XYZ file of C-alpha atoms in Angstrom:
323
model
C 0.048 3.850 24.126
C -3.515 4.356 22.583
C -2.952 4.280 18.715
C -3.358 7.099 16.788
C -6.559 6.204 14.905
C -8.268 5.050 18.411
C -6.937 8.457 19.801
C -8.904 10.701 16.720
C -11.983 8.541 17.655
C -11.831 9.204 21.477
C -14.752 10.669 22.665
C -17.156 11.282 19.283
C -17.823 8.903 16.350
C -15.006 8.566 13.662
C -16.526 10.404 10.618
C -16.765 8.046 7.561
C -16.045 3.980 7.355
C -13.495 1.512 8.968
C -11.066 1.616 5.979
C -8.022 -0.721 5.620
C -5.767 0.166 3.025
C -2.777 -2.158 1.434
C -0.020 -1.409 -0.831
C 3.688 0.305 -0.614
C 5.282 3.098 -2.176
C 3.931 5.785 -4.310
C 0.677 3.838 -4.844
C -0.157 3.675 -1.369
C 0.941 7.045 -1.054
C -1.716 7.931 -3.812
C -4.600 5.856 -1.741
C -3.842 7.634 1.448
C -3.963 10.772 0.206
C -7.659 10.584 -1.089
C -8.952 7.924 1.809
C -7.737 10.528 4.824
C -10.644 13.130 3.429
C -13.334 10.611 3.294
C -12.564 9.230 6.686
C -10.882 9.575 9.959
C -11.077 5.769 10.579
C -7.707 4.991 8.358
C -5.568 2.230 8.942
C -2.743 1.540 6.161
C -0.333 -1.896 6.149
C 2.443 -1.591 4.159
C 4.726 -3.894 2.613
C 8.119 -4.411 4.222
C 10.256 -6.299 1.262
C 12.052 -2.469 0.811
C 15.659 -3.741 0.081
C 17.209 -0.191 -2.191
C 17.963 3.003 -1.146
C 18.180 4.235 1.712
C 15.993 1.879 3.206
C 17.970 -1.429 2.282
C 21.269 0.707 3.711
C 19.408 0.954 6.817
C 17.706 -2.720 6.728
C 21.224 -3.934 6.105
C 22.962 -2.107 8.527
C 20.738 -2.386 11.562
C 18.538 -5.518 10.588
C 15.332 -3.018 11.146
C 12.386 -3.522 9.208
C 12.676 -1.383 5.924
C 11.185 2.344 6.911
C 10.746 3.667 3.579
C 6.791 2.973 2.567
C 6.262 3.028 5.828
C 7.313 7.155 5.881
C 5.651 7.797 2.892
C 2.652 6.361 4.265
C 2.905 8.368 7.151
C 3.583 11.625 4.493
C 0.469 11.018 2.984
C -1.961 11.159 6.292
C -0.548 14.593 6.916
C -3.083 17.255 7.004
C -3.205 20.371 4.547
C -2.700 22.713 7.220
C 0.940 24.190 7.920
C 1.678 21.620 10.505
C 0.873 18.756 8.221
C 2.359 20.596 4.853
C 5.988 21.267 6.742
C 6.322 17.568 8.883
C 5.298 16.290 5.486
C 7.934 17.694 3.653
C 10.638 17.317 6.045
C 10.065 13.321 7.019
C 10.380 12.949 2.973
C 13.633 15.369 2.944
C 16.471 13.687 1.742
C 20.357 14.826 2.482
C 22.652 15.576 -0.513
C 25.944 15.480 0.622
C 29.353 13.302 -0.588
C 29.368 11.372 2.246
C 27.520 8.378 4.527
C 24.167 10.455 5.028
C 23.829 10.839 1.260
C 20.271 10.058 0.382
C 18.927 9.039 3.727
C 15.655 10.269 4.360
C 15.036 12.357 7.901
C 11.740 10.420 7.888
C 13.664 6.904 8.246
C 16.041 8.016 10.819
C 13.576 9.459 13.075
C 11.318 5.928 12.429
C 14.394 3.862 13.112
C 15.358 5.752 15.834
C 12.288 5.441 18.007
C 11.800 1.632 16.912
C 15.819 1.383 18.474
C 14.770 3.459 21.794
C 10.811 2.179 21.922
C 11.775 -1.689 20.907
C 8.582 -1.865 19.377
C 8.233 -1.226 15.541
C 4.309 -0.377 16.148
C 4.918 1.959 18.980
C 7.290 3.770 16.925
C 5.600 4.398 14.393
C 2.225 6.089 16.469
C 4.751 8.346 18.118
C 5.686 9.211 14.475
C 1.562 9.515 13.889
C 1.508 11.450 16.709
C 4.339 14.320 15.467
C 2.843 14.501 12.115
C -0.781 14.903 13.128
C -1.081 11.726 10.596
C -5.080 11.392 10.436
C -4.421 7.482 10.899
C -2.439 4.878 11.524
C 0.388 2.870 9.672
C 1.015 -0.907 10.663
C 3.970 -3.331 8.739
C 1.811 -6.192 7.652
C 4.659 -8.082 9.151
C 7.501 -8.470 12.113
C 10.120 -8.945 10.317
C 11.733 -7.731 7.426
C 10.946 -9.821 3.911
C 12.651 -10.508 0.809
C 10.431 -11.157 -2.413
C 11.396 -13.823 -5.022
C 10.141 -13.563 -7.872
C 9.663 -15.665 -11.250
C 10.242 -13.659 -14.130
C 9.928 -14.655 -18.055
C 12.104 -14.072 -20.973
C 12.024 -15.207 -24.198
C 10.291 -18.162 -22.770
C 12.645 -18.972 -19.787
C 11.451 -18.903 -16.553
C 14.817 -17.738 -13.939
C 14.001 -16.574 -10.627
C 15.320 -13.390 -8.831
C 15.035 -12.031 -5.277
C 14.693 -8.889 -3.804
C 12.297 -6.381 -4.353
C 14.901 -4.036 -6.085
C 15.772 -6.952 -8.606
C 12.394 -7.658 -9.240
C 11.663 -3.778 -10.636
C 14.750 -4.443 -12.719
C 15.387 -7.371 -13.984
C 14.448 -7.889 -17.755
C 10.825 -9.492 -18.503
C 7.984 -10.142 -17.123
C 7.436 -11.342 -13.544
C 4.404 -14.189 -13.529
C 4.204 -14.751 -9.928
C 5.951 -14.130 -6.091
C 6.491 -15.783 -2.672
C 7.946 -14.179 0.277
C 11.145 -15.572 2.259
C 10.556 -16.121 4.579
C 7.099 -18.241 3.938
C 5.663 -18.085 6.751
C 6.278 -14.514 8.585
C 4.724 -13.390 11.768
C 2.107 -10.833 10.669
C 1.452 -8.075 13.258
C -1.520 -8.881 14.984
C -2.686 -4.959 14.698
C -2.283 -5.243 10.890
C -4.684 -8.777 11.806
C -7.145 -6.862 13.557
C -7.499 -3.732 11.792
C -8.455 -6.084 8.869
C -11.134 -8.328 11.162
C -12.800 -4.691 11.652
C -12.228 -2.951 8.779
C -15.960 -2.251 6.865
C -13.587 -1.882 3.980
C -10.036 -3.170 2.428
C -8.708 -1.272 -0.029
C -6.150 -2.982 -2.796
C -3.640 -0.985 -4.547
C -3.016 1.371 -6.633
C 1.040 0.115 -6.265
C 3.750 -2.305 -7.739
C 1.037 -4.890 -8.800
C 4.157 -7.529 -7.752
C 5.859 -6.085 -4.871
C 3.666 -3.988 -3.361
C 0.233 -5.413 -3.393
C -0.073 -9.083 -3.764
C 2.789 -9.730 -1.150
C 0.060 -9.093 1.312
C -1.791 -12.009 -0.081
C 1.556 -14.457 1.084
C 1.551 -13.635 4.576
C -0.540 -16.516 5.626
C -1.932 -14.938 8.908
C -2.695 -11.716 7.142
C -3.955 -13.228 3.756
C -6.412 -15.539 6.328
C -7.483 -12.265 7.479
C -8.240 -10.926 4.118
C -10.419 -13.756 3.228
C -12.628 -13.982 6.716
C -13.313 -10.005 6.969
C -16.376 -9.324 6.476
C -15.293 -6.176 5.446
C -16.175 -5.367 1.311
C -13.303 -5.338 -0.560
C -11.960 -2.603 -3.052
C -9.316 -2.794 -6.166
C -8.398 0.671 -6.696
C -6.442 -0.130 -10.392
C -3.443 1.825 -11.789
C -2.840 3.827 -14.715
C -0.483 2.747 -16.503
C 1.912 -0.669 -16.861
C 4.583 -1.125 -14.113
C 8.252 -0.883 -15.788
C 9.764 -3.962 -15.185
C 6.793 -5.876 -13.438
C 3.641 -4.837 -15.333
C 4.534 -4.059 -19.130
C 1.983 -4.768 -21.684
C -0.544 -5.452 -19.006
C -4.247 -4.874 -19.009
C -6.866 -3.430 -16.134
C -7.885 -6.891 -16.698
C -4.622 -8.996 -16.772
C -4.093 -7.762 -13.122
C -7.331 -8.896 -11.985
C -6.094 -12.188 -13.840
C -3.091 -12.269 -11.788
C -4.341 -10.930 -8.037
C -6.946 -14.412 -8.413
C -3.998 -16.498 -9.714
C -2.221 -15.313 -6.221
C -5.906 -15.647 -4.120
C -7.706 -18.023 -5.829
C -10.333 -18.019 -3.367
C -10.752 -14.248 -2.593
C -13.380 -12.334 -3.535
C -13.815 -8.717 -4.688
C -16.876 -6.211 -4.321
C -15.683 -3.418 -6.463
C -12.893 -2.793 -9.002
C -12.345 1.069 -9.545
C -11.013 1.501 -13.489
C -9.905 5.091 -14.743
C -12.100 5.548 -18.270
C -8.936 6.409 -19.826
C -7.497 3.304 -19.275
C -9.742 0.820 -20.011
C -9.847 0.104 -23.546
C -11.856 -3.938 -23.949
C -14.670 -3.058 -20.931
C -16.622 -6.294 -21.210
C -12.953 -8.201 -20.533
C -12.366 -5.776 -17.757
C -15.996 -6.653 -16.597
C -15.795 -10.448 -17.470
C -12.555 -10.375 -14.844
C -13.956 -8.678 -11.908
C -17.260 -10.863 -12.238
C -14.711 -14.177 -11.909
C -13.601 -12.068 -8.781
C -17.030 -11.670 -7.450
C -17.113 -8.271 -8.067
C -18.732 -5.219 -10.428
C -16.581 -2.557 -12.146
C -16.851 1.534 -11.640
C -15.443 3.293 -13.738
C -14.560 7.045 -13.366
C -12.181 10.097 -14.266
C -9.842 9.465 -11.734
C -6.302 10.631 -12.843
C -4.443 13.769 -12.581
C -5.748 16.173 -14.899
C -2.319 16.952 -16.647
C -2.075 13.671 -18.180
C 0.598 12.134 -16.272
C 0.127 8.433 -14.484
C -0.962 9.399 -10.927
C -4.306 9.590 -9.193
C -6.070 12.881 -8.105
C -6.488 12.681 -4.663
C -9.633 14.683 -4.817
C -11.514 12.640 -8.101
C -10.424 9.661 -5.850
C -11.304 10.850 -2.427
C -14.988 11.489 -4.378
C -15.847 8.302 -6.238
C -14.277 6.676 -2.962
C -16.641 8.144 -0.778
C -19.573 7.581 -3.409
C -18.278 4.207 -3.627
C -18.729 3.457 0.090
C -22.102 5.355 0.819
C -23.642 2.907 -2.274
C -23.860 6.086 -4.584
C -21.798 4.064 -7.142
């Protein structure tokens, strides 16, 4: 089957750039959301280390790759129009009951249920793409499901904890990750979408579990670094709990080149509001190879979360070399 982003570019030229996007979760959610009105050339590859909720029940249970980020991902290239609005809303419904289907998302049993009758995660989720009207496609940036172990400070002793859950939890602060297992077959769509991507796009996201595990899939991370595609850090807006605390814009620039010492960066995108030492922020994204923009992109009430339209517009200025 034809995927869904080579199906909206049958027969005219996709509008906008070849845009890759990485990350998990809400973050990724938040990218998505802006990148789907500034093109229709939109591939996302999500993280797969998911081991809470109602995806780790259903991980556990059925040894299926984790379906949560990839639903919300799917959520987030819904269109605005009723169709997009209502499959939106139901794929992210979650049952409230006192027994086994208690907060299972509809979006990850329909997902699981396809990859069980399809045998083929991919496949499943462009028939997903395909329901939704999703204006893109979502890839797992690997075949099988992984677990994240990470290193994690306190009071000056390093322990180590794994799972993604545990790393989001566990008192201090996390200093680095690896993936078990350490070499995992990355899907060779996620590979190639990245090979023709004009751009990558890193986070917003779980600085720890969400974006840099896509830097410790070898085959993927190899990918990153040979694209010739220009490569984004879209930062976030305020300090992980649990992962992030007490963190500067700059301090995760720090850490993404600790993970990918050899990858470079064209552009880091900075809120104003968040950046309080600019010449450190600026200092970091030079050792990355790259310049900083800054620009008013949060939610206008004040809360932690990106606008999708601010983003979607420095985004798009961004790519045509407005910015």
């Amino acid at each position: 089957m034809p995927s869904v982003a080579a199906s909206a570019g049958s027969g005219k030229r996709p509008r906008g750039p070849r845009v890759v996007a990485l990350g998990g979760g809400h973050g990724l959610y938040a990218s998505l959301s802006a990148l789907r009105s500034v093109t229709d050339a939109l591939t996302a590859v999500v993280t797969v280390a998911d081991d809470g909720g109602s995806s780790g029940r259903l991980r556990r249970e059925l040894g299926v790759l984790p379906p949560g980020d990839l639903r919300m991902a799917l959520a987030a290239l819904c269109g605005d129009d009723e169709w997009g609005i209502t499959w939106s809303e139901v794929v992210q419904h979650r049952f409230r009951s006192e027994g086994e289907l208690h907060g299972h998302a509809v979006g990850n049993l329909l997902i699981v249920a396809l990859w069980e009758l399809l045998g083929d995660p991919v496949a499943g989720l462009d028939w997903v793409g395909r329901l939704l009207g999703a204006q893109g496609r979502v890839l797992p940036m690997a075949s099988v499901p992984l677990d994240i172990v990470a290193e994690v400070e306190l009071d000056g002793v390093i322990s180590t904890v794994r799972g993604q859950v545990a790393c989001a939890l566990t008192p201090g602060r996390v200093q680095a990750v690896s993936l078990v297992p350490e070499d995992p077959p990355a899907r060779p769509e996620a590979i190639e979408a990245v090979l023709e991507a004009d751009w990558v796009v890193f986070g917003p996201g779980s600085w720890f579990t969400s974006v840099l595990p896509h830097l410790k899939v070898p085959e993927l991370a190899r990918a990153l670094h040979e694209t010739r595609a220009r490569r984004l850090v879209t930062l976030n807006l305020a300090p992980q709990a649990g992962e992030t605390d007490d963190f500067s814009p700059q301090q995760h620039l720090e850490v993404l080149r600790q993970h990918a010492p050899d990858l470079t960066v064209d552009v880091i995108l900075a809120d104003t509001g968040v950046v309080d030492d600019l010449d450190a922020l600026e200092k970091a994204a030079a050792a990355l190879g790259g310049r900083t923009v800054l620009a008013d992109v949060a939610a206008a009430d004040g809360s932690p979360r990106h606008d999708p339209r601010r983003l979607a517009s420095v985004l798009d200025e961004i790519f045509l070399q407005k910015r």
